[in-house]
Every structure is written in C-alpha cells, then in structure tokens.
Amino acid sequence: MSSSGCNRGFKSTQTRYYISTILNSVSLLQCEDPSGYKQEDEFMDILEERRRSSDLGHALRTFTPTPYRGAPPLSAGALNRTVLESQYLRYVTKEVAMETGESVDLVREEASGILDEMSQNLQLGFIRLLGFTLSKVFKRLFSHININQEGLNRLQQAIQESPVILMPNHRSYVDFLVLSYILFTYDLPIPVIAAGIPLMDMKMVGEILRRSGAFFIRRAIGSDKLYWAVLSEYVKTIVRTGYAPVEFYVEGLRSRTLKSLTPKLGMMHMVLEPFFKGEVYDITLVPISISYDRVLEESLLAHELLGVPKPRETTMGLLKARRVLEEDYGSMHVYFGMPLSVRQLTKGRVDRCEYNLLPRDLPQRPSVETQECVSWLAQQVIRTQTLWLKGLAISFGARLDWPEQPPENQVMASSMALHRSVIRCHQGCVTLLEEEGPVGAGPFTTEEGVVRRARAVLMVAAYRNQALHVFIRPAMLALAIHTTRSSQREDIYSYFRFLLDLFSNDFIFITGRSSQDFEEACSLLRKCGAVQTSQQEVTSPEEGQRTTSFLRALLQPFIDAYQVCGGLNVRFK
Ligand SMILES: CCCCCCCCCCCCCCCC(=O)SCCNC(=O)CCNC(=O)[C@H](O)C(C)(C)COP(=O)(O)OP(=O)(O)OC[C@H]1O[C@@H](n2cnc3c(N)ncnc32)[C@H](O)[C@@H]1OP(=O)(O)O
Ligand SMILES: O=C(CO)COP(=O)(O)O
C-alpha cells in the first residue's frame, strides 16, 4: 500500500481515463455556474452587533447548535477509542508489524501515540474564551466582517442533511479563527480543523487550539503507512459519525501570492472515502471564499517570497506581533458558497461498485478513476472559492466593491491610507513607497534598498493577484492574439492551450476544459468590444487595443519570470 506504488500505476494509465473525465467535467460544468454566487445574497457585518452589545454576553450566551441528523454525542476520548479499535487500524497494525518485525502491541502503542499527538479535544469553555478574546481583537483590526447570511442558512440546512466538509481558501491565520467565530455566533456546530503540526508546538496556544477543535497533522507524511492509516481512520470516523463539520485547507498552506494554489489531495481522499464506500449516503462540500482589504501577514509573506525563512510559530512571536492591533486592516469578506453534494458531483464519474469487492474495513487503493475524480473535485472547489469574487465584481457593474458614498476621491484616499505602508500619492500619481533608512543609520546599502523595494512590489502584486482570476482567461486570449499575429481561431486556440498548460501551476484551471475556457474568454472580450469573432476568426479591432494591452500587461510579470528561467524566448517573441 505504499503511496508511491499506488501513484506510479496512476501515472502510467492516466490517459486511458482522460477522455471520459473530459466529457464528464464538460457536462457537469455546463449545468450551472459552479460558484453558486447569487446576486441576491445580502452581506451583513457581524461586527455591527458586537459594537452594540456586550462581548461577555456574546461569549457566555446559550449555545445549542443542531448537529447532523442522528449524530450521537461523542467525546474526544470515545472518538480516539473508536479509531484505535477499528478493524481497519487493526488490520494495518498487523501488516506493519509483519513488515517491520516489531510486535503487534508495539505497533499499536505507536498508533496510540500518533493519535494522542493528533487528536482534537473540543470544549465549549475554550470556544467561549476565544470568542470573547476574538470579539475584542476583530473590532480593533477590522472595520467590518461581511458575511452572506443566505450562505449561512444554506450551511445550516446542509449540516442537518449530511456530513459537511468546510473548504475555505487560505490567505491568513485569521481565516480559521474567523470561521469558528462565525459558526459560534450563528449557533452552528463548531468544526474540527486539520492544522499543521507547528501550531501544536506553541506553548499553551497549541493546547488552546486543540481544545478549540484543531487536530494536528504532520505536513509531509511521505510513505509512513501507520501514520496515513491513523490519520485517515481518524478523519473518516469523524465524517462517518457526523460528529462535527470537518474543516480543512485544501491548498495546504497560506498562499503567499494571494493566488489560489494547486490542491493537496491527501485530506480530500480521506473525507470522500466514506461516501465512495457507501458508509454515508452523501457528503456536502462547502467552498468558502475569504478575502481581505489588507492581509495581516502581508509584510511577512512578502519577505518569505524574497527568500527570508518563515519565522517559527511561537507563543513569544505571537505576543510580539500584538502591535498589529494598532493598525487598520480595512474589512474582511467571507462568502459561504453553495453546498456541493458529492453524490451529485460524482454521478457517472466514479463506479462505487469497485468498493463492494473487498470488505469495507480493509485498506483499498483508490482506482485511477477515483483519484482523477478526487483531484477534479478539489480543483472545482478552489475554482468556486475564487469565482465568487468574479461574480461579485461583475454584479457591481463597475467591477469593484466601490461604495456609492462618500465621493470617489475619498474612497481612493481611504484605500491609499489603508496601504500606506507600501504606496503613496505624490503630485497626483500613486507610487511605491521608497522607504528611508532608520534615523541616524545613513542610507540603505544597495542590497537593503533592493530588498525593501522588492518587498513593496511583492505586497502590491499580491493584491493584484487576488483579482487576477477575474481577468486570466481574457488576458490569455489577448496575449494569444498578440503573439500569434494571426486571426485564425485555430492558431489562437492552440496558443491559448499552450498558455493554459504553462500557467497551470500559477492559476487554477479545470482539467479538460480548455475549449470552454477559450469560448468564455472570447465571449468576455466580445462583450467589452475588445474582439470580434466568427467561426474561423478572432480579431482585435483598433478600439479594443486599450483593453487588450492592459490585459497583456497583467500577464507580463509571469512571462518575465518564465523567460528568466529560460527556454521560452521563441514562443513569446
Ligand atoms: C468562537 C471562536 C472560536 C475560535 C476557535 C479557533 C479554532 C482554531 C483551530 C486552529 C486550526 C488551525 C488550522 C490551521 C490551518 C492549517 O494548518 S493548513 C495546513 C494543514 N492542512 C493541510 O495541509 C490540509 C491539506 N493537506 C493535505 O491534504 C495533505 O495531503 C496532507 C494530508 C497534509 C499530506 O501531505 P503530504 O504528505 O505532503 O502528502 P500529499 O502530497 O498530499 O500526498 C503524498 C502522496 O501520498 C498519497 N496518499 C494520499 N493518501 C494516502 C493514503 N491514505 N495512504 C498512502 N498514501 C496516500 C498521495 O496520493 C500522494 O502521492 P503523490 O501524488 O505525491 O505521488
Ligand atoms: O497554513 C498554515 C497554518 O495556517 C501553516 O502553513 P504556512 O504557515 O506555511 O502557511
């Protein structure tokens, strides 16, 4: 059951399944806008109530969430025992003992140790404590925390009907804090959350997080068979019992560039397996899109992009970071997407009969078809997280969340004030801030100057990245028209596909959807008068040049980076 063995098979036979996956994803995506964005969704600011009434009252109020239908209450200890006693873990324990020559008891002890390290110990008292603290902190940091109430209603409904998996995008440490805070505020079951193990090592804080629902997973599991078995049985038991919603960050870490990251598939496989094995009727995935006017870690993330190692997560570091409380971070926006039924999404994609061939308790390698389906689902969720922003931009007409009041110059001024650490307005032009050296320290050395400038550029670029998904397809079309210097649809499409391939690590594209992506790009550019299309041709009229050159410019930094890496000069001339 080694992971490498399993995946070697996958790669070599991948093409056999390629065509059917393409056809399936096409038909599914044609059905509806997968973002589930609804124009009538109204946003409300959860801090408004917090500014009017007592935080202590909020933290101590009656909390009576309605759990998943029929889900029995299960203590953390009982959950651990269920996992340890499972047929699956017993089987793997024996296998590992045979392979390593250790005694079964010893391997069981190891499994128990892994479980102790991993398991959450959710307690309402700690949720209340954090609830109180976070009310104070959020009010200091943010002007508003906007959420779509309708999305919460949909989530509440989904929780009653099947086990729910919350899948937010990940941009900041604030993400997981705010989500549990929102669910607590709206009397919804508190989720258990997959957390990277470094957070566990923070003195006191690690334990507080564990008691607030975090379960800790090693970041790179590799081929540790026993660890995979304990983790997957732990996650599957939670899903099977519907004990609590499971939350995990499918991107695996905070995106340093604010672009969506390629999904990690380990957790995705685990949460879906109870459905594939017919142990639950359905599972609901809820994509959640979180965005910030200003990200708390903006400067640290930019430094990391420049190669400065990430500071270790420590309690002392957290205490030192308290000066962030003096800053203004604008608003944050949380959009709970349309719940996605795994049963419906996988219809026709996965043949669950294969799971009838072996007893459910035995480990079973997922088929290629299942692996492709899981990967497609993960891409789909990430795409959905960002499509919301696109829907929002379009629905505002001006493509921006731009308030009607106050006047435009005040809106601009307040936006610039929010980002004053990196930009300034000088003689009517917005420029990057050229920082001066510390008082008395003389001017920066050349190297310091370069790093400071790069840091500012990266911070600004990250905010551009946040909106890039809105423009990526039209921008690739604009670039394809410009580079091929052809008006033949076929040539342009071929180049567009090259770009899809090239940028497949930079942006989330759904596998096998290139022709829809191309048509969508044509349609958007046609709408704004930047291209004209016929069956054979795609042309860019003179009056569309302003739009197309802006769109090409958006991609230029990415192209520059690939050109620096070499080998692409010919195709970009
Ligand atoms: C009122 C107020 C309240 C406030 C209350 C606050 C609450 C506060 C709570 C705090 C909460 C903090 C939350 C922090 C948020 C994060 O810390 S985010 C970071 C942690 N989370 C994640 O990473 C989740 C997503 N990651 C994954 O799913 C990863 O796959 C895993 C599971 C971590 C494993 O990572 P990995 O070892 O790098 O593995 P991965 O590359 O996915 O797969 C390796 C190989 O194993 C194979 N494999 C997969 N499954 C298996 C298997 N079962 N057996 C064998 N092989 C397998 C894969 O197919 C893959 O093969 P290749 O394709 O590479 O050939
Ligand atoms: O995602 C994490 C916790 O939120 C930890 O990973 P990074 O610090 O690498 O983003």
XYZ file of N, CA and C in Angstrom, residues 192-390:
597
model
N -14.216 20.723 13.495
C -12.869 20.271 13.843
C -12.000 20.555 12.627
N -10.761 20.995 12.890
C -9.963 21.595 11.808
C -8.601 20.923 11.688
N -8.234 20.551 10.467
C -6.903 19.984 10.239
C -5.877 21.111 10.308
N -4.949 20.980 11.282
C -3.954 22.044 11.476
C -2.550 21.465 11.324
N -1.666 22.256 10.720
C -0.267 21.834 10.574
C 0.374 21.700 11.951
N 1.268 20.719 12.097
C 1.804 20.395 13.429
C 2.604 21.530 14.083
N 3.224 22.462 13.316
C 3.978 23.516 14.007
C 3.116 24.325 14.992
N 1.819 24.437 14.710
C 0.960 25.211 15.621
C 0.823 24.506 16.970
N 0.934 23.165 16.934
C 0.791 22.392 18.173
C 1.927 22.683 19.150
N 3.103 22.998 18.588
C 4.273 23.190 19.436
C 4.307 24.556 20.120
N 3.329 25.416 19.828
C 3.318 26.735 20.500
C 2.875 26.537 21.951
N 3.699 27.039 22.882
C 3.395 26.856 24.316
C 1.996 27.389 24.633
N 1.214 26.648 25.309
C -0.155 26.990 25.722
C -1.108 27.179 24.538
N -0.650 27.962 23.557
C -1.543 28.250 22.423
C -1.919 26.946 21.711
N -0.932 26.045 21.544
C -1.198 24.767 20.883
C -2.335 24.032 21.585
N -2.283 24.012 22.909
C -3.303 23.292 23.675
C -4.661 24.008 23.564
N -4.615 25.338 23.566
C -5.882 26.078 23.426
C -6.517 25.763 22.069
N -5.677 25.705 21.023
C -6.210 25.413 19.683
C -6.794 23.997 19.644
N -6.072 23.044 20.279
C -6.575 21.663 20.319
C -7.953 21.628 20.980
N -8.087 22.386 22.065
C -9.364 22.385 22.782
C -10.424 23.247 22.088
N -9.994 23.906 21.007
C -10.969 24.682 20.231
C -11.293 23.970 18.923
N -10.797 22.743 18.785
C -11.209 21.938 17.623
C -10.100 21.577 16.656
N -8.852 22.029 16.915
C -7.778 21.693 15.969
C -7.327 20.251 16.171
N -7.169 19.496 15.077
C -6.417 18.235 15.169
C -5.180 18.394 14.300
N -4.079 17.864 14.809
C -2.779 18.235 14.229
C -2.250 17.159 13.299
N -1.852 17.603 12.117
C -1.325 16.633 11.153
C 0.088 17.012 10.741
N 0.896 15.970 10.518
C 2.256 16.228 10.037
C 2.156 16.765 8.623
N 3.079 17.638 8.279
C 2.958 18.316 6.988
C 3.340 17.428 5.819
N 4.387 16.634 5.976
C 4.770 15.754 4.876
C 4.810 14.341 5.442
N 3.856 13.536 5.018
C 3.712 12.219 5.635
C 4.545 11.185 4.893
N 4.760 11.448 3.622
C 5.580 10.544 2.817
C 4.997 9.141 2.793
N 5.836 8.142 3.083
C 5.352 6.764 2.945
C 5.132 6.111 4.313
N 4.920 6.907 5.340
C 4.686 6.359 6.683
C 3.283 5.735 6.742
N 3.265 4.441 6.520
C 1.989 3.730 6.359
C 1.098 3.804 7.608
N 1.744 3.662 8.772
C 0.963 3.670 10.014
C 0.333 5.058 10.226
N 1.129 6.102 9.931
C 0.599 7.460 10.128
C -0.589 7.713 9.203
N -0.445 7.325 7.921
C -1.560 7.508 6.977
C -2.793 6.789 7.500
N -2.582 5.586 8.019
C -3.725 4.777 8.466
C -4.425 5.449 9.650
N -3.637 5.919 10.633
C -4.253 6.551 11.814
C -4.991 7.826 11.383
N -4.310 8.634 10.591
C -4.938 9.901 10.181
C -6.203 9.637 9.377
N -6.112 8.734 8.409
C -7.294 8.573 7.561
C -8.441 7.948 8.349
N -8.140 7.020 9.263
C -9.235 6.434 10.049
C -9.844 7.494 10.980
N -8.998 8.362 11.491
C -9.482 9.435 12.385
C -10.461 10.347 11.625
N -10.013 10.766 10.439
C -10.852 11.683 9.649
C -12.131 10.976 9.194
N -11.979 9.736 8.731
C -13.160 9.021 8.233
C -14.172 8.772 9.350
N -13.670 8.493 10.570
C -14.602 8.254 11.685
C -15.405 9.526 11.980
N -14.738 10.661 11.912
C -15.468 11.919 12.162
C -16.527 12.112 11.075
N -16.152 11.846 9.840
C -17.115 12.037 8.737
C -18.273 11.048 8.877
N -17.937 9.782 9.131
C -18.989 8.757 9.233
C -20.001 9.084 10.325
N -19.502 9.539 11.476
C -20.417 9.763 12.601
C -21.115 11.116 12.473
N -20.592 11.989 11.626
C -21.169 13.326 11.516
C -20.978 14.093 12.822
N -19.952 13.696 13.554
C -19.651 14.226 14.886
C -19.539 15.758 14.894
N -18.895 16.282 13.852
C -18.764 17.747 13.714
C -18.395 18.021 12.261
N -18.679 19.222 11.743
C -18.180 19.534 10.404
C -16.654 19.459 10.423
N -16.079 18.938 9.335
C -14.609 18.912 9.227
C -14.198 20.107 8.375
N -13.209 20.836 8.850
C -12.703 21.978 8.060
C -11.263 21.662 7.665
N -10.935 21.843 6.412
C -9.523 21.730 6.057
C -9.190 22.657 4.905
N -7.906 22.988 4.858
C -7.416 23.970 3.890
C -6.756 23.224 2.752
N -7.543 23.041 1.678
C -7.132 22.133 0.603
C -5.864 22.638 -0.096
N -5.587 23.941 0.044
C -4.359 24.467 -0.562
C -3.120 24.096 0.278
N -3.342 23.652 1.520
C -2.249 23.121 2.344
C -1.424 24.164 3.080
N -1.512 25.409 2.696
C -0.791 26.493 3.383
C -1.348 27.840 2.925
N -0.939 28.888 3.597
C -1.420 30.219 3.201
C -0.755 30.612 1.887
N -1.545 31.064 0.946
C -0.959 31.449 -0.336
C -0.174 32.740 -0.146
N 1.122 32.666 -0.433
C 1.970 33.865 -0.256
C 1.679 34.913 -1.315
N 1.136 34.504 -2.450
C 0.919 35.449 -3.550
C -0.545 35.883 -3.625
N -1.373 35.345 -2.763
C -2.823 35.547 -2.751
C -3.515 34.933 -3.963
N -2.759 34.196 -4.779
C -3.402 33.434 -5.856
C -3.804 32.084 -5.277
N -4.764 31.414 -5.927
C -5.123 30.079 -5.461
C -3.982 29.114 -5.743
N -3.821 28.131 -4.840
C -2.739 27.162 -5.001
C -3.297 25.819 -5.473
N -2.431 25.044 -6.106
C -2.831 23.706 -6.546
C -3.223 22.877 -5.325
N -4.365 22.181 -5.404
C -4.821 21.470 -4.203
C -3.925 20.304 -3.796
N -3.873 20.061 -2.483
C -3.251 18.851 -1.932
C -4.375 17.823 -1.803
N -4.075 16.586 -2.111
C -5.195 15.649 -2.237
C -5.379 14.673 -1.082
N -4.406 14.632 -0.148
C -4.487 13.631 0.921
C -5.785 13.704 1.721
N -6.088 14.868 2.278
C -7.290 15.022 3.105
C -8.558 14.838 2.276
N -8.479 15.287 1.048
C -9.645 15.199 0.158
C -10.034 13.725 -0.026
N -9.009 12.877 -0.254
C -9.276 11.436 -0.382
C -9.947 10.913 0.884
N -9.400 11.335 2.037
C -9.902 10.786 3.301
C -11.358 11.163 3.547
N -11.693 12.434 3.317
C -13.066 12.837 3.646
C -14.081 12.224 2.679
N -13.629 11.897 1.477
C -14.586 11.363 0.495
C -14.784 9.856 0.596
N -13.795 9.165 1.192
C -13.855 7.704 1.177
C -15.141 7.119 1.795
N -15.637 7.656 2.919
C -16.874 7.088 3.462
C -18.026 7.126 2.451
N -18.013 8.106 1.568
C -19.056 8.117 0.535
C -18.771 7.047 -0.518
N -17.521 6.993 -0.976
C -17.191 6.003 -2.010
C -17.488 4.584 -1.529
N -17.279 4.359 -0.220
C -17.507 3.004 0.316
C -18.959 2.783 0.741
N -19.796 3.770 0.488
C -21.217 3.602 0.808
C -21.500 3.634 2.306
N -20.584 4.198 3.095
C -20.824 4.255 4.544
C -21.713 5.436 4.916
N -21.754 6.430 4.067
C -22.703 7.538 4.262
C -23.413 7.761 2.927
N -24.640 8.260 3.006
C -25.426 8.427 1.782
C -24.845 9.528 0.899
N -24.412 10.610 1.552
C -23.865 11.739 0.790
C -22.914 12.526 1.691
N -22.109 13.350 1.085
C -21.233 14.277 1.828
C -21.391 15.630 1.168
N -21.408 16.679 1.962
C -21.567 18.018 1.371
C -20.275 18.814 1.521
N -19.787 19.323 0.400
C -18.602 20.191 0.441
C -19.074 21.644 0.401
N -18.555 22.455 1.294
C -18.949 23.866 1.281
C -17.714 24.740 1.021
N -17.581 25.241 -0.222
C -16.448 26.129 -0.504
C -16.671 27.470 0.187
N -15.618 27.984 0.774
C -15.754 29.282 1.463
C -14.672 30.213 0.934
N -15.107 31.399 0.557
C -14.162 32.352 -0.015
C -13.911 33.471 0.993
N -12.655 33.625 1.373
C -12.327 34.660 2.359
C -11.377 35.646 1.697
N -11.699 36.930 1.760
C -10.742 37.894 1.210
C -10.608 39.096 2.146
N -9.496 39.746 2.015
C -9.149 40.833 2.944
C -8.831 42.102 2.161
N -9.256 43.243 2.697
C -8.778 44.509 2.118
C -7.270 44.588 2.325
N -6.846 44.142 3.506
C -5.416 44.144 3.816
C -5.127 42.919 4.688
N -4.165 42.126 4.261
C -3.878 40.880 4.973
C -2.929 41.167 6.143
N -3.223 40.606 7.295
C -2.405 40.866 8.483
C -0.923 40.553 8.266
N -0.669 39.428 7.573
C 0.715 38.974 7.419
C 1.363 39.514 6.142
N 0.810 40.574 5.532
C 1.266 40.985 4.190
C 2.789 41.144 4.103
N 3.369 41.769 5.116
C 4.797 42.050 5.032
C 5.610 40.759 5.201
N 5.199 39.922 6.159
C 5.915 38.655 6.385
C 5.872 37.760 5.150
N 4.693 37.742 4.518
C 4.542 36.880 3.339
C 5.430 37.378 2.205
N 5.516 38.717 2.061
C 6.384 39.267 1.011
C 7.843 38.912 1.301
N 8.233 38.978 2.559
C 9.614 38.610 2.910
C 9.893 37.147 2.561
N 8.900 36.309 2.826
C 9.101 34.885 2.501
C 9.297 34.698 1.012
N 8.534 35.471 0.207
C 8.698 35.359 -1.250
C 10.105 35.768 -1.665
N 10.712 36.622 -0.851
C 12.074 37.063 -1.164
C 13.130 36.099 -0.617
N 12.648 35.033 -0.001
C 13.604 34.007 0.432
C 13.924 34.056 1.915
N 13.322 35.019 2.646
C 13.566 35.051 4.097
C 12.761 33.906 4.719
N 13.395 33.016 5.487
C 12.643 31.867 6.019
C 11.487 32.311 6.914
N 10.428 31.510 6.911
C 9.268 31.825 7.753
C 9.672 31.720 9.213
N 9.355 32.741 10.037
C 9.685 32.597 11.458
C 8.873 31.443 12.057
N 9.505 30.704 12.955
C 8.801 29.575 13.564
C 7.593 30.093 14.347
N 6.503 29.319 14.338
C 5.327 29.741 15.101
C 5.622 29.528 16.587
N 5.726 30.641 17.349
C 5.945 30.507 18.789
C 4.987 31.436 19.525
N 4.767 31.106 20.785
C 3.873 31.949 21.576
C 4.505 33.331 21.772
N 5.830 33.333 21.940
C 6.523 34.617 22.101
C 6.340 35.479 20.834
N 6.470 34.827 19.685
C 6.280 35.529 18.407
C 4.881 36.122 18.327
N 3.905 35.348 18.793
C 2.517 35.814 18.755
C 2.352 37.044 19.646
N 2.965 36.977 20.825
C 2.857 38.114 21.752
C 3.523 39.358 21.162
N 4.678 39.119 20.527
C 5.398 40.257 19.937
C 4.591 40.880 18.804
N 3.771 40.034 18.150
C 3.017 40.535 16.991
C 1.824 41.390 17.409
N 1.681 41.637 18.727
C 0.475 42.349 19.166
C 0.408 43.780 18.649
N 1.551 44.278 18.112
C 1.488 45.650 17.589
C 0.596 45.744 16.343
N 0.244 44.587 15.760
C -0.695 44.653 14.628
C -2.027 45.263 15.072
N -2.295 45.168 16.378
C -3.567 45.699 16.879
C -3.672 47.213 16.712
N -2.510 47.844 16.481
C -2.549 49.314 16.312
C -2.858 49.704 14.875
N -2.876 48.734 13.983
C -3.042 49.042 12.558
C -4.500 48.865 12.113
N -4.787 49.453 10.952
C -6.123 49.317 10.373
C -6.045 48.330 9.205
N -6.842 47.300 9.231
C -6.814 46.304 8.147
C -8.072 46.348 7.288
N -8.811 47.433 7.347
C -9.990 47.566 6.490
C -11.045 46.523 6.848
N -11.619 45.920 5.817
C -12.687 44.944 6.057
C -12.258 43.561 5.598
N -12.938 42.559 6.129
C -12.764 41.235 5.534
C -14.116 40.738 5.060
N -14.084 39.851 4.061
C -15.306 39.399 3.418
C -15.305 37.876 3.410
N -16.367 37.289 3.936
C -16.444 35.823 3.988
C -17.704 35.403 3.237
N -17.515 34.598 2.199
C -18.664 34.153 1.413
C -18.799 32.635 1.511
N -19.910 32.192 2.095
C -20.183 30.758 2.182
C -20.844 30.340 0.876
N -20.116 29.523 0.096
C -20.599 29.143 -1.240
C -21.734 28.141 -1.173
N -22.254 27.842 -2.343
C -23.353 26.880 -2.455
C -22.858 25.487 -2.048
N -23.536 24.824 -1.106
C -23.106 23.469 -0.741
C -23.132 22.538 -1.947
N -22.084 21.721 -2.077
C -21.976 20.826 -3.230
C -22.177 19.387 -2.764
N -23.131 18.708 -3.350
C -23.378 17.306 -2.988
C -22.383 16.414 -3.726
N -21.588 15.659 -2.956
C -20.603 14.766 -3.588
C -21.333 13.703 -4.405
N -22.474 13.269 -3.899
C -23.253 12.258 -4.615
C -23.591 12.745 -6.032
N -24.062 14.008 -6.086
C -24.427 14.531 -7.415
C -23.208 14.797 -8.276
N -22.177 15.358 -7.646
C -20.991 15.732 -8.431
C -20.281 14.525 -9.026
N -20.333 13.395 -8.307
C -19.546 12.257 -8.780
C -20.380 11.285 -9.617
N -21.651 11.617 -9.796
C -22.517 10.730 -10.586
C -21.899 10.507 -11.973
N -21.711 9.279 -12.342
C -21.161 8.985 -13.665
C -19.649 9.105 -13.735
N -19.022 9.553 -12.648
C -17.558 9.720 -12.672
C -16.851 8.572 -11.975
N -17.510 8.056 -10.928
C -16.861 7.016 -10.138
C -17.809 5.832 -10.032
N -17.265 4.652 -10.279
C -18.071 3.451 -10.143
C -17.832 2.909 -8.732
N -18.815 3.144 -7.859
C -18.588 2.768 -6.451
C -18.645 1.253 -6.236
N -19.073 0.517 -7.296
C -19.160 -0.952 -7.158
C -17.806 -1.557 -6.840
N -16.727 -0.918 -7.310
C -15.389 -1.475 -7.055
C -15.154 -1.675 -5.553
N -15.836 -0.843 -4.750
C -15.646 -0.937 -3.301
C -16.415 -2.117 -2.689
N -17.294 -2.725 -3.512
C -18.031 -3.886 -2.985
C -17.196 -5.154 -3.051
N -16.069 -5.083 -3.748
C -15.304 -6.303 -3.983
C -14.454 -6.710 -2.773
N -14.254 -5.778 -1.861
C -13.451 -6.070 -0.661
C -14.241 -5.650 0.571
N -14.013 -6.315 1.712
C -14.678 -5.824 2.932
C -14.305 -4.357 3.173
N -15.290 -3.593 3.623
C -15.062 -2.145 3.790
C -13.924 -1.812 4.736
N -13.716 -2.699 5.724
C -12.721 -2.391 6.743
C -11.289 -2.537 6.248
N -11.122 -3.157 5.098
C -9.755 -3.371 4.623
C -9.288 -2.177 3.795
N -7.980 -1.903 3.902
C -7.469 -0.793 3.092
C -7.644 -1.112 1.618
N -8.009 -0.113 0.851
C -8.188 -0.330 -0.579
C -7.620 0.843 -1.341
N -6.788 0.528 -2.276
C -6.168 1.568 -3.089
C -7.240 2.178 -4.006
N -7.412 3.510 -4.025
C -8.440 4.072 -4.916
C -8.068 3.841 -6.377
N -9.079 3.593 -7.203
C -8.802 3.380 -8.626
C -8.351 4.687 -9.263
N -7.814 4.562 -10.453
C -7.377 5.759 -11.187
C -8.554 6.710 -11.365
N -9.690 6.106 -11.691
C -10.896 6.903 -11.921
C -11.236 7.714 -10.668
N -11.163 7.049 -9.506
C -11.473 7.734 -8.252
C -10.451 8.840 -7.995
N -9.174 8.548 -8.226
C -8.144 9.569 -7.984
C -8.380 10.790 -8.856
N -8.745 10.536 -10.111
C -8.983 11.671 -11.011
C -10.193 12.464 -10.551
N -11.193 11.742 -10.068
C -12.412 12.406 -9.637
C -12.130 13.274 -8.406
N -11.333 12.742 -7.469
C -10.997 13.497 -6.255
C -10.215 14.755 -6.637
N -9.287 14.607 -7.561
C -8.485 15.755 -7.980
C -9.374 16.800 -8.655
N -10.295 16.330 -9.493
C -11.219 17.241 -10.178
C -12.085 17.990 -9.164
N -12.554 17.246 -8.137
C -13.392 17.883 -7.116
C -12.622 18.984 -6.381
N -11.345 18.682 -6.076
C -10.529 19.670 -5.348
C -10.336 20.919 -6.210
N -10.046 20.727 -7.498
C -9.884 21.888 -8.390
C -11.174 22.696 -8.441
N -12.272 21.934 -8.505
C -13.586 22.560 -8.616
C -13.861 23.463 -7.406
N -13.510 22.957 -6.224
C -13.781 23.732 -5.008
C -12.926 24.998 -5.004
N -11.661 24.871 -5.378
C -10.784 26.054 -5.357
C -11.283 27.079 -6.375
N -11.679 26.598 -7.544
C -12.210 27.500 -8.559
C -13.442 28.216 -8.009
N -14.275 27.452 -7.321
C -15.501 28.029 -6.778
C -15.190 29.104 -5.738
N -14.145 28.860 -4.923
C -13.791 29.858 -3.903
C -13.511 31.202 -4.562
N -12.862 31.175 -5.748
C -12.486 32.462 -6.344
C -13.538 32.994 -7.305
N -14.364 32.081 -7.860
C -15.376 32.576 -8.792
C -16.337 33.539 -8.121
N -16.477 33.378 -6.833
C -17.367 34.275 -6.137
C -16.932 35.728 -6.343
N -15.630 35.955 -6.221
C -15.110 37.306 -6.335
C -15.412 37.869 -7.721
N -15.295 36.970 -8.693
C -15.576 37.368 -10.062
C -17.051 37.773 -10.179
